[in-house]
Short mmCIF file of C-alpha atoms in Angstrom, two decimals:
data_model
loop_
_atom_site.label_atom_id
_atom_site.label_comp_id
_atom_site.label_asym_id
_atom_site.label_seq_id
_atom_site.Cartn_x
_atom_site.Cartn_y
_atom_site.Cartn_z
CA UNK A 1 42.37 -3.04 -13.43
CA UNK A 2 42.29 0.72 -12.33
CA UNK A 3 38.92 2.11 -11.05
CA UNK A 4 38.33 6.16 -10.29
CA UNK A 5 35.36 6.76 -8.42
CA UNK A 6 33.29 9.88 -9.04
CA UNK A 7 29.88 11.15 -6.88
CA UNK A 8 27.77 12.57 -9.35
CA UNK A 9 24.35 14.57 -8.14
CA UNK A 10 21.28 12.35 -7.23
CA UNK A 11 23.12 9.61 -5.37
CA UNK A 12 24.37 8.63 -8.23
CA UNK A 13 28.08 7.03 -8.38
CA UNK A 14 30.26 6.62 -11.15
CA UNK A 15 33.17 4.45 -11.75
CA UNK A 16 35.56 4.62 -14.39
CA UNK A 17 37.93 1.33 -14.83
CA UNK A 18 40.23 0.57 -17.38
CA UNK A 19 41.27 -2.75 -17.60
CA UNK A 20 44.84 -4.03 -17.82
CA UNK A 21 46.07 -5.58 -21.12
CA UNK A 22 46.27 -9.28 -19.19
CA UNK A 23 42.78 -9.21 -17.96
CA UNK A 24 41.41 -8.30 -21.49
CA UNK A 25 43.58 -10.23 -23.24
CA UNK A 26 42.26 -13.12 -21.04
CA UNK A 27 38.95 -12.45 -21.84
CA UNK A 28 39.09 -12.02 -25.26
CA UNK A 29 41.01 -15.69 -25.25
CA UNK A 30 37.81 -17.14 -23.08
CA UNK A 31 35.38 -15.69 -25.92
CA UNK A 32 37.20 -17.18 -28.73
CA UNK A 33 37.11 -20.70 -26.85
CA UNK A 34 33.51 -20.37 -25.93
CA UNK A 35 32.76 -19.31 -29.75
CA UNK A 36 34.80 -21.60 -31.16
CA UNK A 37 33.04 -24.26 -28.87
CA UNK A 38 29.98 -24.02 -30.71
CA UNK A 39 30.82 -22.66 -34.14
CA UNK A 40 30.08 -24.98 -37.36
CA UNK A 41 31.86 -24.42 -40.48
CA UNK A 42 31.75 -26.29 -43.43
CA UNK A 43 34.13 -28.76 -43.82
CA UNK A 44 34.82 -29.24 -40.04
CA UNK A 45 33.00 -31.26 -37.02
CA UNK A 46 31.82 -28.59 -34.91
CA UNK A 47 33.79 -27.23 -32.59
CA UNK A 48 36.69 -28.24 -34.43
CA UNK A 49 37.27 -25.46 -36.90
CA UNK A 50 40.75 -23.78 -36.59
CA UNK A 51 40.48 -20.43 -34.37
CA UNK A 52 41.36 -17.84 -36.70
CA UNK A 53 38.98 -19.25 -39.42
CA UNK A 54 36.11 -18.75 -36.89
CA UNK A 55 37.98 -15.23 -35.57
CA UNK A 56 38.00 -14.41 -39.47
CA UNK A 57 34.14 -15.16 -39.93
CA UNK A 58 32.55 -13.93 -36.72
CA UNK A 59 34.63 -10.64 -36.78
CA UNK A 60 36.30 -8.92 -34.69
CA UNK A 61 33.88 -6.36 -32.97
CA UNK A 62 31.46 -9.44 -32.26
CA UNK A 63 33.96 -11.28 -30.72
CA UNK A 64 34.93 -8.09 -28.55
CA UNK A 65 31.54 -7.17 -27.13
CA UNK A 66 31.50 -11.09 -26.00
CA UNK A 67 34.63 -10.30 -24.39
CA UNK A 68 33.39 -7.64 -22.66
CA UNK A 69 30.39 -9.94 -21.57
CA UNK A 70 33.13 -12.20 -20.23
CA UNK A 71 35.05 -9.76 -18.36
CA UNK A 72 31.97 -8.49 -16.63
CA UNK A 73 31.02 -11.77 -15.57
CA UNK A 74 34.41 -12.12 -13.51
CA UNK A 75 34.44 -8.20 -12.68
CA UNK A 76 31.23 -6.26 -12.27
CA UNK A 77 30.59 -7.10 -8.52
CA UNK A 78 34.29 -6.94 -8.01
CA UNK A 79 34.27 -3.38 -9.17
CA UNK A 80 31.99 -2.05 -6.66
CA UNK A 81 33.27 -4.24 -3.47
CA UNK A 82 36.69 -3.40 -4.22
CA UNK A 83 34.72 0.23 -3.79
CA UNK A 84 33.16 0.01 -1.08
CA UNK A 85 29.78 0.48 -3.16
CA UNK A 86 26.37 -0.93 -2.73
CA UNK A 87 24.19 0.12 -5.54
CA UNK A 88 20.30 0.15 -4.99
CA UNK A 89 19.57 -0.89 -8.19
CA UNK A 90 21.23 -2.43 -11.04
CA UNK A 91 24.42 -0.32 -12.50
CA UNK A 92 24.56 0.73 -15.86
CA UNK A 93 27.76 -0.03 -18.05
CA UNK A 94 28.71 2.31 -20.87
CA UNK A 95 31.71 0.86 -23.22
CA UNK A 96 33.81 4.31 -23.90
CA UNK A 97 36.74 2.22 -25.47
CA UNK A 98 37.08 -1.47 -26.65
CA UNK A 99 39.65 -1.80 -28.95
CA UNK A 100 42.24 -5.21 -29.24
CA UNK A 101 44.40 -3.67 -26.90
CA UNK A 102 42.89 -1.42 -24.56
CA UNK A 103 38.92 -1.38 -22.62
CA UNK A 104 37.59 1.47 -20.53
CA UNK A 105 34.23 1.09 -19.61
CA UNK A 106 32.36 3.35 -16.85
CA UNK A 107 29.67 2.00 -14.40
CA UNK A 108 26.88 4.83 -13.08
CA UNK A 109 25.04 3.33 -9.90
CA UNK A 110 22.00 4.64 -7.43
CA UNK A 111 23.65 4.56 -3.99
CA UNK A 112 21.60 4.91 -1.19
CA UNK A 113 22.71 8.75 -0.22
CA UNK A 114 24.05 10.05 2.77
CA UNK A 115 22.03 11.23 5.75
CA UNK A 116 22.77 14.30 7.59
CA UNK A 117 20.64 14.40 10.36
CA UNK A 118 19.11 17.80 10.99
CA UNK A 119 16.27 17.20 13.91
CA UNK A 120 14.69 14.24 14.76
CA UNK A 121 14.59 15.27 18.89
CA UNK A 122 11.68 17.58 19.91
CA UNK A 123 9.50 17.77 16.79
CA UNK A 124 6.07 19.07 16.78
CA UNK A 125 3.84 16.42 16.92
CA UNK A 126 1.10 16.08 19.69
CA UNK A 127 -1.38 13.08 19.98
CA UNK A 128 -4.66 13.52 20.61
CA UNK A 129 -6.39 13.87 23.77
CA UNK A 130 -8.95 11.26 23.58
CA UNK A 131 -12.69 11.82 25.26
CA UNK A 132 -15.90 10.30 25.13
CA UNK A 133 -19.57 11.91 24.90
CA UNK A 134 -22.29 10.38 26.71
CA UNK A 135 -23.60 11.34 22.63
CA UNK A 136 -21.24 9.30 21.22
CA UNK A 137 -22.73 6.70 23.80
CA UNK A 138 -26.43 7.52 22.94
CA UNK A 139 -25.64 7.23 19.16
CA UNK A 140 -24.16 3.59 19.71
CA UNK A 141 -27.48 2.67 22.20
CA UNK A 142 -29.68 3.68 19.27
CA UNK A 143 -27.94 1.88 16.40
CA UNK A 144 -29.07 -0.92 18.66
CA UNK A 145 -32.01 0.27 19.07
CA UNK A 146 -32.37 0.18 15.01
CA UNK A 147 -31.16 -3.40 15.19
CA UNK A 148 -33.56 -5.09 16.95
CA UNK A 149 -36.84 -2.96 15.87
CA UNK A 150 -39.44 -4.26 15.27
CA UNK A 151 -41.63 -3.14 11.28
CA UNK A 152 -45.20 -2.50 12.21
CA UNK A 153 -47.96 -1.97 9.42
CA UNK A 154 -49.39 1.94 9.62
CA UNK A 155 -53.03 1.15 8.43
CA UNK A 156 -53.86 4.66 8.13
CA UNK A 157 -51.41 7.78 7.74
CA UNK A 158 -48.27 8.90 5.51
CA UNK A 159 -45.38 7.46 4.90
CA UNK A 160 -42.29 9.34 7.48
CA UNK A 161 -38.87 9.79 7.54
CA UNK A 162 -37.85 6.18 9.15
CA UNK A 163 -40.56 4.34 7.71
CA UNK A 164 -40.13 1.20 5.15
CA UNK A 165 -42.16 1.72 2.14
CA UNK A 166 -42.81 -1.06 -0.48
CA UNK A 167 -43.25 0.83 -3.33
CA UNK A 168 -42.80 -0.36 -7.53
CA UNK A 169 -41.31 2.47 -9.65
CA UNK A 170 -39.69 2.99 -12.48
CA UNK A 171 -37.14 5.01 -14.29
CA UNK A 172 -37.37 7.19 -17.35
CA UNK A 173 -34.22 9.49 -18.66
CA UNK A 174 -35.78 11.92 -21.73
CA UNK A 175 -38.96 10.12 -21.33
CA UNK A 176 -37.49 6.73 -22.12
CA UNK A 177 -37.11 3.87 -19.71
CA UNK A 178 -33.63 2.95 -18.45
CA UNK A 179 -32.04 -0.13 -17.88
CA UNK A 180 -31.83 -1.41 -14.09
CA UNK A 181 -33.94 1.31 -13.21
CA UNK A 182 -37.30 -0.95 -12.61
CA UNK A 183 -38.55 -2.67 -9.18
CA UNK A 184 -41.48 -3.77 -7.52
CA UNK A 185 -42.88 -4.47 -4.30
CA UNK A 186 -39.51 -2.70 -2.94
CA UNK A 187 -38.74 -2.31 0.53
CA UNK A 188 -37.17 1.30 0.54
CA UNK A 189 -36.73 2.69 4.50
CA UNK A 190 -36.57 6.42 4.13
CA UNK A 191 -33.49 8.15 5.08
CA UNK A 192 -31.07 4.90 4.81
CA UNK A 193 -29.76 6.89 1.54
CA UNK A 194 -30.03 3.74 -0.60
CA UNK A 195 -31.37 5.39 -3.18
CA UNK A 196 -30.17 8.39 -5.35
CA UNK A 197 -30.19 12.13 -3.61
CA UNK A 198 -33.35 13.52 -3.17
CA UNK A 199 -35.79 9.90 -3.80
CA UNK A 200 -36.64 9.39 -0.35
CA UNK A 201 -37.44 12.33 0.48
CA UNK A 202 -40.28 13.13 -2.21
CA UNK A 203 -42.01 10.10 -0.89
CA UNK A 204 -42.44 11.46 2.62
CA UNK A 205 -46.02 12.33 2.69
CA UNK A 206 -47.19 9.86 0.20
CA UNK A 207 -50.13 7.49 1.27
CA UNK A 208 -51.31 3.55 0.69
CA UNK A 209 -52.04 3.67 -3.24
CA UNK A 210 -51.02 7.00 -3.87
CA UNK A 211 -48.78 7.03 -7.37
CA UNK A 212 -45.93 9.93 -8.10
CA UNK A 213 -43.62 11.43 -10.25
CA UNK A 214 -40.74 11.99 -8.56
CA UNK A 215 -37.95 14.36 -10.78
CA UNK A 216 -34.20 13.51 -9.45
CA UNK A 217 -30.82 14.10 -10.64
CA UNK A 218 -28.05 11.16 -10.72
CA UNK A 219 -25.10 11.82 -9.02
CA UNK A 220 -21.96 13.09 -11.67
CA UNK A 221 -20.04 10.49 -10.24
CA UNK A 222 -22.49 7.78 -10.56
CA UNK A 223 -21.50 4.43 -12.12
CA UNK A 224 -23.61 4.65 -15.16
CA UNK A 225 -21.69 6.78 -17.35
CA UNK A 226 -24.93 7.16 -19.46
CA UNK A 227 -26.72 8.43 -16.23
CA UNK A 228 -24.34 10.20 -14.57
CA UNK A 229 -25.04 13.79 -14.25
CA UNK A 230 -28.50 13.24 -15.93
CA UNK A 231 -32.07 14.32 -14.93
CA UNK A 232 -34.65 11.86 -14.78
CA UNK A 233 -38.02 10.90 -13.69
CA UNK A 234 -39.62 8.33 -11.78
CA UNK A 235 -43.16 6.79 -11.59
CA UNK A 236 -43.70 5.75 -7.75
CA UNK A 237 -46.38 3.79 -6.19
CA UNK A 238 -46.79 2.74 -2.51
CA UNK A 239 -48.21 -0.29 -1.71
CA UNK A 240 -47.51 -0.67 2.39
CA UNK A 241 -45.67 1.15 4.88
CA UNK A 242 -44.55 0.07 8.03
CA UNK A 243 -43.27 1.99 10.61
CA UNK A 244 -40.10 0.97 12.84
CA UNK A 245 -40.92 0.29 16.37
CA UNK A 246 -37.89 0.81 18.99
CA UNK A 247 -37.53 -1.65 21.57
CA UNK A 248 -37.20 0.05 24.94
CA UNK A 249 -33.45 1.19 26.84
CA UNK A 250 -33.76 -1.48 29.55
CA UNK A 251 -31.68 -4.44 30.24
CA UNK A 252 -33.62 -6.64 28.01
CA UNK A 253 -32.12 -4.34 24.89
CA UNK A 254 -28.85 -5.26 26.68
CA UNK A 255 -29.16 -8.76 26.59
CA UNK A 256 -30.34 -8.89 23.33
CA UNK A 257 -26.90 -7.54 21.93
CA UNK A 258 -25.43 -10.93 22.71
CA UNK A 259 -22.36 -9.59 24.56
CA UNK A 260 -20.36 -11.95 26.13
CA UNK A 261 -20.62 -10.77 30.08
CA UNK A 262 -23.25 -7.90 29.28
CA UNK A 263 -26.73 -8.48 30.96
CA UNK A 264 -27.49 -4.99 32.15
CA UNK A 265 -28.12 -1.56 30.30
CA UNK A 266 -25.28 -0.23 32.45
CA UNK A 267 -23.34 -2.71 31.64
CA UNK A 268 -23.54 -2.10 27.91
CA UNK A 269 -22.85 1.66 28.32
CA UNK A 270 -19.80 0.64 30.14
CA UNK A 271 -19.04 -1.76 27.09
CA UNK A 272 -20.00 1.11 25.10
CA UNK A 273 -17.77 3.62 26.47
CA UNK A 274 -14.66 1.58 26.20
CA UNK A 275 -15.11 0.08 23.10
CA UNK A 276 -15.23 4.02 21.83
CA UNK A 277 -12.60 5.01 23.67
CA UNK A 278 -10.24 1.95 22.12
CA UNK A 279 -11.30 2.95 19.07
CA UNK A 280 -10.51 6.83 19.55
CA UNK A 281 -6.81 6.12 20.99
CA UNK A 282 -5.93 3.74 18.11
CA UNK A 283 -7.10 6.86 15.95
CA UNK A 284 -5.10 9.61 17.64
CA UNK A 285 -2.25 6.93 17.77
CA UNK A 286 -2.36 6.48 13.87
CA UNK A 287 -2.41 10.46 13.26
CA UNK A 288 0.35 10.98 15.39
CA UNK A 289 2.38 8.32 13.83
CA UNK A 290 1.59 9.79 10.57
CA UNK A 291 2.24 13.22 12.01
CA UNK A 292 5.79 11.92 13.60
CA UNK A 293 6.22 10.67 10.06
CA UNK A 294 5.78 13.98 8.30
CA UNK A 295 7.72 15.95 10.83
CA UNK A 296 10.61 13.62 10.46
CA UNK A 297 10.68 14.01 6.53
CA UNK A 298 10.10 17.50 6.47
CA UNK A 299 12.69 18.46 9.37
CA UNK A 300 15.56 16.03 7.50
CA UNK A 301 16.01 16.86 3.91
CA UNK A 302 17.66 14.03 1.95
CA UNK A 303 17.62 13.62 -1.48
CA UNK A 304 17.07 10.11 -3.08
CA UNK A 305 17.51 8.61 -6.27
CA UNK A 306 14.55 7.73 -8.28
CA UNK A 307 16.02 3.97 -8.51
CA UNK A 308 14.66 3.75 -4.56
CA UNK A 309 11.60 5.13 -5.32
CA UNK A 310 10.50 3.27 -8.03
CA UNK A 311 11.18 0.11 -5.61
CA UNK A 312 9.30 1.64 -3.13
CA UNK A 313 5.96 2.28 -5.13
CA UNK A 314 6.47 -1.49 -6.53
CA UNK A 315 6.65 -2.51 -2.79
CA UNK A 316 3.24 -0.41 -2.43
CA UNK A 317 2.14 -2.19 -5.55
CA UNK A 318 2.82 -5.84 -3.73
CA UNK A 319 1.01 -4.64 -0.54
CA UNK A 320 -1.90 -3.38 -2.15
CA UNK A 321 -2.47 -6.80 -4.33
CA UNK A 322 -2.28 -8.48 -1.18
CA UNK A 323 -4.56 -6.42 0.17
CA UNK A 324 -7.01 -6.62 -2.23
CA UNK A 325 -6.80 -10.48 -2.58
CA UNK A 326 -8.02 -10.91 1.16
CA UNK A 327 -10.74 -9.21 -0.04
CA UNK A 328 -11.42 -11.73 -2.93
CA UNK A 329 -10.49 -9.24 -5.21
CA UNK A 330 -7.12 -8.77 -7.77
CA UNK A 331 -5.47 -6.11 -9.26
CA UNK A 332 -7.31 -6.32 -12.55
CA UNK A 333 -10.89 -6.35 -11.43
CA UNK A 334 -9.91 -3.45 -9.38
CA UNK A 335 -8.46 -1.06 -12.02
CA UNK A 336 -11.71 -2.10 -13.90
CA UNK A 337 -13.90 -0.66 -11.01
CA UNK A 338 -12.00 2.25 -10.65
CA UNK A 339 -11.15 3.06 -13.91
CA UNK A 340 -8.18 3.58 -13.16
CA UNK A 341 -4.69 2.36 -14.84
CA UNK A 342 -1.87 0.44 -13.10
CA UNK A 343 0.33 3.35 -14.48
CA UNK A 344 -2.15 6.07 -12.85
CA UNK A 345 -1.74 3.96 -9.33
CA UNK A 346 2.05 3.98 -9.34
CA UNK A 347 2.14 8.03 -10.34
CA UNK A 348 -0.50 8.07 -7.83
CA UNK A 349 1.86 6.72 -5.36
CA UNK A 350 5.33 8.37 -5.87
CA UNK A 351 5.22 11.31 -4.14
CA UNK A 352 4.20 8.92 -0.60
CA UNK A 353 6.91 6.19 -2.06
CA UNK A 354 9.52 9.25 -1.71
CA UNK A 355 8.76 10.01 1.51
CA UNK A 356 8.46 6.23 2.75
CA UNK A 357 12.12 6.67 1.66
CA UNK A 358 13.45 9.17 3.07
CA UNK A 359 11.68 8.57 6.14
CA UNK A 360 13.42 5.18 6.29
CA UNK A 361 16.87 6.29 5.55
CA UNK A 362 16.39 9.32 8.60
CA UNK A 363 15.63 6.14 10.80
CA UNK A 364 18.46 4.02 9.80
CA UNK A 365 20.64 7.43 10.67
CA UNK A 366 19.30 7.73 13.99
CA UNK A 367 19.67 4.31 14.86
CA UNK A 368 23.10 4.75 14.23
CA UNK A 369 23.54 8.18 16.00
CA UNK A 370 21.59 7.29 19.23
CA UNK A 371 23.86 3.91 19.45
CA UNK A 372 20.84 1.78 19.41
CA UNK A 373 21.01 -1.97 19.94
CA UNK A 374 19.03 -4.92 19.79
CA UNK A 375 19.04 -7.19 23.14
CA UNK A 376 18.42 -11.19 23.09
CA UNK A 377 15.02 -10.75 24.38
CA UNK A 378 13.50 -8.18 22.21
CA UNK A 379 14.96 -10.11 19.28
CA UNK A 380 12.99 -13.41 20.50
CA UNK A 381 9.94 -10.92 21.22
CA UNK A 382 9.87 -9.73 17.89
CA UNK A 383 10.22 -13.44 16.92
CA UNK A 384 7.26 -14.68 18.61
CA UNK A 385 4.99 -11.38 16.98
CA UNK A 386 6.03 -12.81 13.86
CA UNK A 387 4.93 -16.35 14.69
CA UNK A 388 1.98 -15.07 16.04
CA UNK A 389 1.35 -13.35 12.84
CA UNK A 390 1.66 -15.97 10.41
CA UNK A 391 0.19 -18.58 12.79
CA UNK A 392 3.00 -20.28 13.02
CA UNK A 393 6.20 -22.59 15.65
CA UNK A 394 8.66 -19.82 16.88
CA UNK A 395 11.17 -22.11 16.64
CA UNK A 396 9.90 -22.30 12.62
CA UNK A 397 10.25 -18.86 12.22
CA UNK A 398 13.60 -18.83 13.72
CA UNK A 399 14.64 -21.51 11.07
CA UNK A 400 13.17 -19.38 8.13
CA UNK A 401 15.10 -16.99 9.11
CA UNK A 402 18.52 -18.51 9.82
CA UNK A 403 21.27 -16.43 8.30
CA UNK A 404 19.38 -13.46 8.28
CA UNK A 405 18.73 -12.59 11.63
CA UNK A 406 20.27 -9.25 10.74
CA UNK A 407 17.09 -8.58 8.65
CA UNK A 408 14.79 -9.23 12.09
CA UNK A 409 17.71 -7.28 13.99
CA UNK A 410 17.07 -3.78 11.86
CA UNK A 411 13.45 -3.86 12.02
CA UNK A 412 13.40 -3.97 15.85
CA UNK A 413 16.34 -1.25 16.04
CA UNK A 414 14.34 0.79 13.10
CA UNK A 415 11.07 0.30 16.09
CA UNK A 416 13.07 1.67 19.00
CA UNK A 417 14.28 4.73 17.10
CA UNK A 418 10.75 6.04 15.91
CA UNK A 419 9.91 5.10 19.31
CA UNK A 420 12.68 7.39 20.50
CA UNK A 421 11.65 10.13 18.00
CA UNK A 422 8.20 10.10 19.12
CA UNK A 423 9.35 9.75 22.74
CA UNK A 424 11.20 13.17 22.50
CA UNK A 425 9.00 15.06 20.31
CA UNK A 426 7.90 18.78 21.88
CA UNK A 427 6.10 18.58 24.95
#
């Protein structure tokens, strides 16, 4: 066999072979065995029939393309290793001649393309200085606050912003009634935006007994489709209102947050402070990763064949299912509530797929330009993250992955070089 090798645009690969008149001859002889095998003609026990009977009735194009099927079997991975190509997705064969005495065929294959690193050292990407108000702290004291008040019933007066009325209404859309658009004796606290825009706010001012039409418009968005984007009317009566009494900022407040080691107001803004604070660095960490991310892509140009995109979205596919089933929830039910097709998710995703891509291939070429290695301890580190992870023995994990240690090798190198990129980006 003779193979030419061609790069074609778009990490694509093409190999032309022509095999030699021994290894097609061979093949052809293993597809008239394996036909003749299980061939039944009349007048013979099957398998039994003389060859060129069955060569006669099968024909001689069938029996060629099963050649062909038997030559591949021995020589399609052959072709590529010989090569010194690793396709990233399955090749396509094209017969250009098959003929008794002669077989060309040519093979096209994705390769995963070649990475000429541009910049990956001193990229503009700065994290986030993070800071936090004694607001920020006030806000978080009076969501507390909110928790533990207390509903007191306002004998006399109008119902406020903050107040819990129990009102009954009803809808109407074009003077008609609507379906899920009847309670009673509800307990609506104005300003919680429970209800559509503009609701709440038409009963501040109402009294004890007072009945109202209030006039709204449902959001275009809104689940209904029947309702969305229409005007409609509700009847409104108040029954009750109760206003929200605050328990006071003291230590008792504190204690009643059930804080493990908290039993002072101070205390709690402490707690307060620093739980914000994580919260804000694990934010301006996630933007500047993405932000490393985008610099990396953008400063790198590589172009990739759609084969390794089209993984990568299913790959985004798996992790979102996943996703959505520790939530209780599958991938059905959710293009259902969204309205959304699994086609229109997977479009959806391309474009980030691409980059998820490329970014990965930059990283693999830095790893390999900055010499970076993986030492016996950070390989057992990253096996006792995964352990941790799963809940599982380290010394499990190490047998699941036995033989492929190179798989937990790369992911730690591919760790060290964004940490490296995001090491040296512009100071």
């Amino acid at each position: 066999m003779e193979t030419v090798v061609n790069k074609l645009e778009k990490s694509m690969v093409e190999v032309k072979a022509t095999f030699s008149k021994e290894e097609w001859k061979a093949a052809q002889d293993r597809a008239l065995n394996k036909v003749a095998a299980n061939a039944n003609l009349d007048g013979f026990r099957k398998g039994k029939a003389p060859k060129g009977l069955i060569k006669a009735k099968v024909g001689t194009k069938a029996l060629l393309a099963e050649a062909v099927d038997e030559i591949l079997s021995t020589s399609y991975a052959k072709i590529f290793v010989e090569n010194n190509i690793t396709p990233v997705a399955q090749p396509e064969a094209n017969v250009e001649v098959m003929t008794e005495d002669e077989l060309k065929i040519t093979f096209t294959a994705p390769v995963a393309p070649e990475v000429e690193l541009k910049q990956y050292k001193g990229l503009e990407a700065k994290k986030k200085a993070v800071r936090v108000t004694s607001k920020e702290v006030d806000e978080r004291l009076a969501t507390y606050q909110n928790e533990f008040a207390e509903l007191e019933l306002k004998e006399d007066g109008e119902v406020e912003d903050g107040d819990t009325a129990n009102i009954d209404f009803e809808g109407f859309k074009d003077g008609v009634a609507f379906e899920g658009g009847k309670g009673e004796n509800y307990p609506l606290e104005i300003g919680s935006g429970s209800f559509i825009p503009g609701f709440e706010e038409q009963l501040i001012g109402m009294k004890v007994g007072e009945e109202k039409e209030i006039n709204v418009k449902f959001p275009e968005e809104y689940q209904a489709p029947e309702l969305a984007g229409a005007d409609a009317t509700f009847k409104v009566k108040v029954h009750e209102i109760k206003t929200k009494i605050l328990p006071a900022l003291d230590d008792e407040l504190a204690k009643d947050v059930n804080i493990e080691g908290i039993e002072t107001l101070d205390q709690l803004k402490d707690h307060i402070k620093e739980d914000i604070r994580a919260q804000k660095k694990a934010e301006a960490e996630r933007k500047f990763d993405e932000d490393v991310f985008e610099a990396v892509v953008e400063a790198n140009p590589v172009e990739v064949p759609q084969a390794m995109v089209d993984t990568e979205v299913q790959t985004m596919v798996s992790e979102m299912t996943e996703n959505l089933s520790r939530q209780g929830l599958n991938m059905d039910l959710y293009t259902q509530l969204t309205g959304q097709s699994l086609d229109d998710m997977k479009a959806q995703m391309a474009d980030q797929a691409e980059k998820r891509v490329k970014f990965q291939l930059i990283i693999d070429a830095v790893v390999k330009a900055e010499n970076i290695e993986v030492t016996d301890e950070e390989l057992d580190e990253q096996y006792k993250e995964i352990a941790a992870y799963y809940s599982r023995d380290v010394e499990e994990i190490k047998k699941i992955f036995a033989g492929q240690e190179y798989r937990v090798k790369a992911d730690v190198a591919n760790k060290k070089a964004v940490d490296f990129i995001k090491e040296n980006v512009s100071k």
